[in-house]
Coordinates of C-alpha atoms in Angstrom, one line a residue:
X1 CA -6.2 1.0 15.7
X2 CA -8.3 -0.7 13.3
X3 CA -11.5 1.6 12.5
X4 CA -13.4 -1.4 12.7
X5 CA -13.0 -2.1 16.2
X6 CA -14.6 1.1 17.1
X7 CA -18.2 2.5 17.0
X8 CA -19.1 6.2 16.0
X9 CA -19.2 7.2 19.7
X10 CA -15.4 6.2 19.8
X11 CA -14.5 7.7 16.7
X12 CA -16.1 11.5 17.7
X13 CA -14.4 11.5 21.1
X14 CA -10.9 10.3 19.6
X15 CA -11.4 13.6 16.8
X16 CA -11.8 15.7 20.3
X17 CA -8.0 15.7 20.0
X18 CA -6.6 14.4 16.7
X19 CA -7.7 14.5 13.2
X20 CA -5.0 11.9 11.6
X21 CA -6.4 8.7 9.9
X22 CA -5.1 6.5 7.8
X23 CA -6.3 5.0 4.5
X24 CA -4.3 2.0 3.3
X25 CA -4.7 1.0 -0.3
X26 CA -3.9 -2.2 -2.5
X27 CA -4.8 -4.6 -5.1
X28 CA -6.0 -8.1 -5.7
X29 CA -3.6 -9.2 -8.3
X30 CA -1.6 -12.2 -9.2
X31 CA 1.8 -12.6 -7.5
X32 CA 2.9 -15.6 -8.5
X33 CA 2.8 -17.9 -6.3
X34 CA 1.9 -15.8 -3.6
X35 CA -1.9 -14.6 -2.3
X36 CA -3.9 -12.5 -4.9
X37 CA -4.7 -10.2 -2.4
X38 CA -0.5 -9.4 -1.3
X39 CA -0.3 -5.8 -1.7
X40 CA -3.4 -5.5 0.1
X41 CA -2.6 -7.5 3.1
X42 CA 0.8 -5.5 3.4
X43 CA -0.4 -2.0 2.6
X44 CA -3.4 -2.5 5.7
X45 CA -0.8 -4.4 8.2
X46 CA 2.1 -2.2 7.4
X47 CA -0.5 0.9 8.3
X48 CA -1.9 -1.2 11.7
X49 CA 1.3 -1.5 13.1
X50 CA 2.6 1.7 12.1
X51 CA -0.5 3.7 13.9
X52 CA -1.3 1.3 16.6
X53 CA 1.4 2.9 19.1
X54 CA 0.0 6.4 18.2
X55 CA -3.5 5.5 18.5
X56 CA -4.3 6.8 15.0
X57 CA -7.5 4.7 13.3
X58 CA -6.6 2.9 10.3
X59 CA -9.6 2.7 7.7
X60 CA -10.1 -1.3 5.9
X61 CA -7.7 -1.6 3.3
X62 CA -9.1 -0.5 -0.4
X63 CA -8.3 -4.1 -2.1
X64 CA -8.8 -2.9 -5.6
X65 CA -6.5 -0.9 -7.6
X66 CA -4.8 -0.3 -11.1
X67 CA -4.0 -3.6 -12.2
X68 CA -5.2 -3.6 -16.1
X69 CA -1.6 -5.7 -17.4
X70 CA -2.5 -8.5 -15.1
X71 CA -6.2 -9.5 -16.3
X72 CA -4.9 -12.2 -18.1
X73 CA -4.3 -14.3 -15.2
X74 CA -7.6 -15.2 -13.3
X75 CA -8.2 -13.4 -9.9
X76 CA -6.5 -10.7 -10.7
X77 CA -8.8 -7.6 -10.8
X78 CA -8.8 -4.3 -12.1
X79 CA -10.4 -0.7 -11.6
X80 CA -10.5 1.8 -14.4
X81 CA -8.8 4.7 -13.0
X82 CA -11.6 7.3 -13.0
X83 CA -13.1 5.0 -10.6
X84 CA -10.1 4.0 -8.8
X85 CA -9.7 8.0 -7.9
X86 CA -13.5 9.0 -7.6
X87 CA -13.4 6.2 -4.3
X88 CA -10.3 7.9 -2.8
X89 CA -11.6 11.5 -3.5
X90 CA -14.9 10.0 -2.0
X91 CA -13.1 8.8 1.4
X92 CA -11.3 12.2 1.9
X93 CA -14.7 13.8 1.1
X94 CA -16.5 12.1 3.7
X95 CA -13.7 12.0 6.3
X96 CA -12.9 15.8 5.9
X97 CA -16.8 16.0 6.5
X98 CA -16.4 14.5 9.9
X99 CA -13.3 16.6 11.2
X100 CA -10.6 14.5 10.1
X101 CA -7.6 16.7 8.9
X102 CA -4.6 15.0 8.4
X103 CA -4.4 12.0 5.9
X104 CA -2.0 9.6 5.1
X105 CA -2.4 7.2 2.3
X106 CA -0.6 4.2 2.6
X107 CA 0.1 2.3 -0.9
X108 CA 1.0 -1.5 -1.4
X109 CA 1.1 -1.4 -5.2
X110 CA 3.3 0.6 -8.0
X111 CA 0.1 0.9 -9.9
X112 CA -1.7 3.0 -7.1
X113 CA 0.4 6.0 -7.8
X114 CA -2.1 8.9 -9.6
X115 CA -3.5 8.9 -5.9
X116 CA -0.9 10.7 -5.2
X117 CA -1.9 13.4 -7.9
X118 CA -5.3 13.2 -7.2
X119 CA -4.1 14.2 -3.4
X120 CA -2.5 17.5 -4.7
X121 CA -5.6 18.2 -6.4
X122 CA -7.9 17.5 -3.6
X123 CA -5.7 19.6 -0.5
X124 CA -5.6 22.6 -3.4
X125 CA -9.6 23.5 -3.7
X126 CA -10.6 26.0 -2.0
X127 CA -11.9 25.1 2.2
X128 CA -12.9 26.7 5.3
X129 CA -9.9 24.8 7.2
X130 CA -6.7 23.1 6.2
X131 CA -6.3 19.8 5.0
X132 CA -3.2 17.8 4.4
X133 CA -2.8 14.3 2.7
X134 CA 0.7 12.7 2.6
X135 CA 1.3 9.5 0.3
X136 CA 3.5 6.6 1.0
X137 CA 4.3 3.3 -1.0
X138 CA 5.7 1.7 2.0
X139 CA 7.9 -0.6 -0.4
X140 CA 9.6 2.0 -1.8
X141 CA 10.3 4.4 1.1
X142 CA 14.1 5.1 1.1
X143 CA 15.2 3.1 4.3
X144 CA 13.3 -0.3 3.0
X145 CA 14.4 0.4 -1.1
X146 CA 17.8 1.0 0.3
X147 CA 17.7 -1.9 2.7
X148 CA 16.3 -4.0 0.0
X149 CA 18.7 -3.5 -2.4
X150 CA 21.6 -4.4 -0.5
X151 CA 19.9 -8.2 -0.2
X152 CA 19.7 -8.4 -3.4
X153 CA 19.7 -6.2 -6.8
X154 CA 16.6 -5.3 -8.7
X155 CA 13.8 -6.6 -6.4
X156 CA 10.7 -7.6 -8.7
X157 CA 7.0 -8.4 -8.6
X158 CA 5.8 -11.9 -7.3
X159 CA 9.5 -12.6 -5.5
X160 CA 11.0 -12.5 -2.8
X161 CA 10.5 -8.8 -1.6
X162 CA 6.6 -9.4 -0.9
X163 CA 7.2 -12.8 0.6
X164 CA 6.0 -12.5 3.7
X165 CA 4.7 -15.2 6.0
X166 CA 1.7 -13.2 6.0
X167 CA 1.6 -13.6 2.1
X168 CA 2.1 -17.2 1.4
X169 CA -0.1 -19.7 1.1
X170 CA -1.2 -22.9 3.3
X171 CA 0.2 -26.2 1.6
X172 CA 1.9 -24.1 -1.8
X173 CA 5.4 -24.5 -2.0
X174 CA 7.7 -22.1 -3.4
X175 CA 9.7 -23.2 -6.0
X176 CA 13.6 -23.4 -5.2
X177 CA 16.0 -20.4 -6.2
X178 CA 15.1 -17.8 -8.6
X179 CA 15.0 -16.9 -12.3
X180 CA 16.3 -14.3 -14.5
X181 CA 14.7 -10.3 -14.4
X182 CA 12.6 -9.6 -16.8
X183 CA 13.5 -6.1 -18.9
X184 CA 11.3 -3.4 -17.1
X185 CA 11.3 -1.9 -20.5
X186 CA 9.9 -4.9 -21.7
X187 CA 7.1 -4.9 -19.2
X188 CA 6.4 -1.3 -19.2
X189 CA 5.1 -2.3 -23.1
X190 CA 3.8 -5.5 -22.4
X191 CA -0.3 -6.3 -23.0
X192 CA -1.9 -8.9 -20.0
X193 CA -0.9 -12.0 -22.4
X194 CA 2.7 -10.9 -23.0
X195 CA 2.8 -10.1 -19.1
X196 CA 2.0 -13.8 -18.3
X197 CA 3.8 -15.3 -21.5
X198 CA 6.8 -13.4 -20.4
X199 CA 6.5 -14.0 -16.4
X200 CA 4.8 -17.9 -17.1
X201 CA 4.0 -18.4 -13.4
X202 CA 3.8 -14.5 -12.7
X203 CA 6.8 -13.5 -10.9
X204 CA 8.9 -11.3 -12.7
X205 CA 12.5 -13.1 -11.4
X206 CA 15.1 -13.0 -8.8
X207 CA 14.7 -15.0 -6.2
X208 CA 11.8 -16.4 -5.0
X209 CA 12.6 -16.3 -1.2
X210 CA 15.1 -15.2 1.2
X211 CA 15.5 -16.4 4.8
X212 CA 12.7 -15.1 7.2
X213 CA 15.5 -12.9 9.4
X214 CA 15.6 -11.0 6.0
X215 CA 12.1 -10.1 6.1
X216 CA 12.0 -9.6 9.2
X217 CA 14.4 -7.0 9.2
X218 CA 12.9 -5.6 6.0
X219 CA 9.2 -5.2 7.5
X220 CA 10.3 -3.3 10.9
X221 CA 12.1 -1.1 8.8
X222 CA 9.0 -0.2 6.9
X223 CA 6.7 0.1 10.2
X224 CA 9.0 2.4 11.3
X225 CA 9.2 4.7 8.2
X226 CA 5.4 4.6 8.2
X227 CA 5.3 5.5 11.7
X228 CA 8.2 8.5 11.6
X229 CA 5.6 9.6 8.7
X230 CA 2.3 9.4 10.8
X231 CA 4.7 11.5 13.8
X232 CA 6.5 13.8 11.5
X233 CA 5.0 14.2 8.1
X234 CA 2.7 17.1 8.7
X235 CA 4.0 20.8 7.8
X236 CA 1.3 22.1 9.3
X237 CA 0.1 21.5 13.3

C-alpha cells in the first residue's frame, strides 16, 4: 500500500505486527523517446504491486538519482553522490527510529547501485536491535534479465525494455524498428555530449518496441521476483 494513503495512526498500528517497508528509488533522465521520469515510474509501480498483496507500505518513489552522463540532454537531472546516499541513509535513519526493521530498496536505474554499499554500511553500525536492508534492481533480477534476453539480445537504455504503456508518452510516436547497440565500452567512457552525440535521440539501440504481450509477460515476471523478495528475502525473522 501506498504510504500516502495512510495517516500516522495507520502506520503505528500496522508496525504492531510488521516492520517491512519499502523504499523505491529512480531517476528523472532522458530515455529517448520515452518519459524523463521512466525509471522512476517503474521502480515505485513495480514496488506497489509487489507489496500490495502483503500489505507492506511502499514510501513515494525517490525521483532523483546518479545520472551525471545524461546532463547534456535537458530534463535529465542529477544528484552528486554524497547527496544521493546521505537521503537514503536519512530514510533508514528515520524509519529505523519509528520501528521499522526490515527494508527493501527497490532500484529502477543502473546508476543507483552504491545504495547498495551504503546499505552494508548502514545494517553494520553498531544498534540495540537488528536491522536488515535487501537491494533489488527489479530490471535486472535473474527471472526478468533471463526472460529478457531470450526476446531479444543485449537490451539497452531508452528501448524497448522500459517501454511500458505506463512509460510512453500521449501523442509521441515511436519511431519504427530499431538501431544498432552502442559499445558499452564506449559508453562507460563517454562525457554527457559524447552520450547524446553517440545515442542522437537517446536510446542506446535495439529495438525500440516489442509487442505489448512481451511486456506484459516481462512486468509480471518482475512483480513476482519483487514480491518472492518482500516474502523471502529476510535471513533473519
Amino acid at each position: 500500500m501506498r504510504l500516502h494513503d495512510m495517516n500516522w495512526q495507520a502506520v503505528e498500528a500496522y508496525l504492531e505486527t510488521d516492520d517491512r517497508v519499502v523504499l523505491p528509488i529512480g531517476s528523472t533522465e532522458q530515455h529517448g523517446y520515452l518519459s524523463l521520469g521512466t525509471d522512476a515510474i517503474l521502480a515505485e509501480r513495480v514496488a506497489i504491486e509487489a507489496a500490495e498483496p502483503l500489505g507492506i507500505p511502499v514510501l513515494p518513489v525517490l525521483p532523483f538519482g546518479l545520472a551525471p552522463y545524461f546532463t547534456a540532454f535537458p530534463g535529465s537531472l542529477t544528484l552528486r553522490t554524497e547527496t544521493f546516499l546521505a537521503v537514503i541513509r536519512d530514510l533508514l535513519d528515520t524509519l529505523a527510529g519509528q520501528g521499522f526493521r526490515r527494508f527493501a530498496i527497490v532500484n529502477g536505474h543502473g546508476g543507483n547501485t552504491p545504495a547498495m554499499n551504503l546499505a552494508r554500511e548502514w545494517i553494520a553500525q553498531p544498534r540495540e536491535h537488528r536491522v536488515q536492508v535487501v537491494f533489488t534492481s527489479w530490471y535486472a533480477a535473474p527471472r526478468v534479465a533471463a526472460l529478457a534476453e531470450s526476446k531479444e539480445h543485449d537490451p539497452t537504455h531508452g528501448g524497448w525494455f522500459e517501454n511500458f504503456p505506463w512509460t510512453r508518452l500521449p501523442g509521441v510516436e515511436m519511431p519504427a524498428g530499431g538501431k544498432p547497440v552502442l559499445s558499452r565500452d564506449v559508453v562507460g567512457q563517454a562525457n554527457p555530449a559524447d552520450i547524446r552525440e553517440l545515442s542522437e535521440d537517446g536510446s542506446f539501440g535495439g529495438s525500440y518496441a516489442l509487442g505489448d504481450d512481451v511486456m506484459d509477460e516481462i512486468w509480471r515476471t518482475g512483480v513476482d521476483e519483487v514480491r518472492e523478495l518482500l516474502t523471502d528475502g529476510w535471513a533473519f525473522r
